[in-house]
mmCIF file of C-alpha atoms in Angstrom:
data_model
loop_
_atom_site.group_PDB
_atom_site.id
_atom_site.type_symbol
_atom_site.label_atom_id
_atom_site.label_comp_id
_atom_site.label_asym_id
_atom_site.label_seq_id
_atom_site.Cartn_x
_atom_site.Cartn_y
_atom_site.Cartn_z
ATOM 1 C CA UNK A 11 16.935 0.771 0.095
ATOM 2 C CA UNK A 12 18.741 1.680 -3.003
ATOM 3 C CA UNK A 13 20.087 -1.600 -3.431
ATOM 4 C CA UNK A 14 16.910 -2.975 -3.567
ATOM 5 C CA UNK A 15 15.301 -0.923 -6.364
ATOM 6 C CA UNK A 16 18.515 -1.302 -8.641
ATOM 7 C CA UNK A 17 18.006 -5.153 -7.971
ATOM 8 C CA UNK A 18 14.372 -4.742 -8.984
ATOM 9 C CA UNK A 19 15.221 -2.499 -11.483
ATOM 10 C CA UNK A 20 18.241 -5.161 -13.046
ATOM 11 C CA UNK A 21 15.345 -7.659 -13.045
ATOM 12 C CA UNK A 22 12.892 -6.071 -14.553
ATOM 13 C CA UNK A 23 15.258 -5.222 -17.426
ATOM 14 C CA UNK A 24 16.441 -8.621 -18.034
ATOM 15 C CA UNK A 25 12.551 -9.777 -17.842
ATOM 16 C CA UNK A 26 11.926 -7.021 -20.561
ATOM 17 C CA UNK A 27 14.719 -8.703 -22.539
ATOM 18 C CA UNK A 28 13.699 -12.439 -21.802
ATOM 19 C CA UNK A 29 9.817 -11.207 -22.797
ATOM 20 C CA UNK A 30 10.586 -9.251 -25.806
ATOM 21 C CA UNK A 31 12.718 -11.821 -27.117
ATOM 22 C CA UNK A 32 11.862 -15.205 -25.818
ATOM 23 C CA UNK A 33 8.511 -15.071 -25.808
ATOM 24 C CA UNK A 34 7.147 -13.429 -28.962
ATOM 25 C CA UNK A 35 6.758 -15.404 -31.960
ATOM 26 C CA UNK A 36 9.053 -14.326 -34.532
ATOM 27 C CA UNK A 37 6.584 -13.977 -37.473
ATOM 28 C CA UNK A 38 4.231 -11.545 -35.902
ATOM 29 C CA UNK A 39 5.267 -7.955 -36.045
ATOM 30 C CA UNK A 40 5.031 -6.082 -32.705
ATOM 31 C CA UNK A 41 1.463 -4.308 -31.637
ATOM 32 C CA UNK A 42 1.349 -0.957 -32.765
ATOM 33 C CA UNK A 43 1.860 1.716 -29.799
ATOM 34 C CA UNK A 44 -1.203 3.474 -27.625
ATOM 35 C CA UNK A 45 -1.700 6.809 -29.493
ATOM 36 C CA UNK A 46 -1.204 8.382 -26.178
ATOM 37 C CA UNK A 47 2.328 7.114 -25.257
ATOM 38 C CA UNK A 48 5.448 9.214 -25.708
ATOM 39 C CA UNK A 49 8.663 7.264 -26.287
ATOM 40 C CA UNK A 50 12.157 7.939 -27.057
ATOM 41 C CA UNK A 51 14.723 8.090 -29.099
ATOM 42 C CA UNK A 52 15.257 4.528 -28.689
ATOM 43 C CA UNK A 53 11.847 3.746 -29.241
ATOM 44 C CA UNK A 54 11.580 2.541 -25.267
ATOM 45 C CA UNK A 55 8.640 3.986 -23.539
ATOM 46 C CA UNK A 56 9.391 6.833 -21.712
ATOM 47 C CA UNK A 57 9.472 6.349 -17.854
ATOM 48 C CA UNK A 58 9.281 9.071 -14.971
ATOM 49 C CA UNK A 59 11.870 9.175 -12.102
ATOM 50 C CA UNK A 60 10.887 7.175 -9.156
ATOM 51 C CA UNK A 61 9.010 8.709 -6.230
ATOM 52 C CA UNK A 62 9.842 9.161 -3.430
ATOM 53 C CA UNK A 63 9.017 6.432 -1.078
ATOM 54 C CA UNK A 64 8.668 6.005 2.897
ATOM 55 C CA UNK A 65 11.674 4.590 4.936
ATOM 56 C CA UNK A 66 11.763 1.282 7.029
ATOM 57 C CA UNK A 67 12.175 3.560 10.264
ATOM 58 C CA UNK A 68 9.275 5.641 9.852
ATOM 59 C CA UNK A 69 6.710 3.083 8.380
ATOM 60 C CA UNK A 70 7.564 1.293 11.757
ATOM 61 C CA UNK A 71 7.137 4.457 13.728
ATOM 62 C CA UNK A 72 3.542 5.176 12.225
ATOM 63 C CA UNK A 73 2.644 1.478 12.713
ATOM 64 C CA UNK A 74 3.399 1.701 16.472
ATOM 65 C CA UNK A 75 1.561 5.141 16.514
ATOM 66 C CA UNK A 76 -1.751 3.734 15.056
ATOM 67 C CA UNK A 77 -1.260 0.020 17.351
ATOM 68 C CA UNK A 78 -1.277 2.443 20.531
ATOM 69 C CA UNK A 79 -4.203 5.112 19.014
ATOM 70 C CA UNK A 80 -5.945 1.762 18.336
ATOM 71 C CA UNK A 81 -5.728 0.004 21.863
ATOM 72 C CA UNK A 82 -6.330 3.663 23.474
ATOM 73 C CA UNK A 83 -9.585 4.093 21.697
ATOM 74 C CA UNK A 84 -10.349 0.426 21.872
ATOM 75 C CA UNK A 85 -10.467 0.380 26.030
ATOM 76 C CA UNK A 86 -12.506 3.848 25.710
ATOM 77 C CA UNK A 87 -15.086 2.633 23.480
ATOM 78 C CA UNK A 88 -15.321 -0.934 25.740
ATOM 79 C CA UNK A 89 -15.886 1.579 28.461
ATOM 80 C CA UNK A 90 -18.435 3.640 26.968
ATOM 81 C CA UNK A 91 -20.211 0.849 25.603
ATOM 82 C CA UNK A 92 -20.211 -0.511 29.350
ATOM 83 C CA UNK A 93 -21.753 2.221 30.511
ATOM 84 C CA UNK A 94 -24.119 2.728 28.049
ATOM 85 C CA UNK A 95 -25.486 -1.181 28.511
ATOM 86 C CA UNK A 96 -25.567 -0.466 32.183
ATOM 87 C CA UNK A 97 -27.328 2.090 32.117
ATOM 88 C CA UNK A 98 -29.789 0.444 29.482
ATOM 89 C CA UNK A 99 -30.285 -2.100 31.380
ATOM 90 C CA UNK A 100 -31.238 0.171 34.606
ATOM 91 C CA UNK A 101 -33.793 2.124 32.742
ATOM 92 C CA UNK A 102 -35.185 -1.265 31.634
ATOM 93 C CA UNK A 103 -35.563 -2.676 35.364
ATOM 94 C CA UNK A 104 -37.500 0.018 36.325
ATOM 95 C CA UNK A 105 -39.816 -0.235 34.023
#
């Protein structure tokens, strides 16, 4: 997993550098910061440390939780429903 966000992380740098270089025309200055943003020493934006995030293993493991929880309640409800048609439809005969 950590090999994936420094991979992400490598190519969102060298998409900062391609934008901020590539793609700006020369003669403009740059657009004047948000009053609200803090940056650096560098004059970078500030960033927070990532969050955590949810493994591979136990996204899987909830997803097989909720497929089960989903057919259990699923065959209830078809049964419930059943019954409540049937007996619908009885009260409805006799009158």
């Amino acid at each position: 997993m950590e090999s994936v966000q420094s991979a992400f992380n490598k190519f969102s740098n060298d998409v900062k550098l391609m934008g901020s270089s590539a793609f700006q025309p020369q003669s403009s200055p740059p657009p004047p910061p948000p009053p609200s943003a803090s940056y650096g020493h560098s004059g970078v934006l500030v960033t927070r440390p990532p969050r955590q995030s949810v493994s591979l293993w136990t996204c899987s493991k909830l997803c097989a939780v909720c497929f089960v929880a989903g057919i259990v309640v699923g065959y209830t409800l078809k049964r419930r429903v059943r019954r409540w048609l049937s007996s619908l439809a009885r009260r409805l005969k006799d009158d």
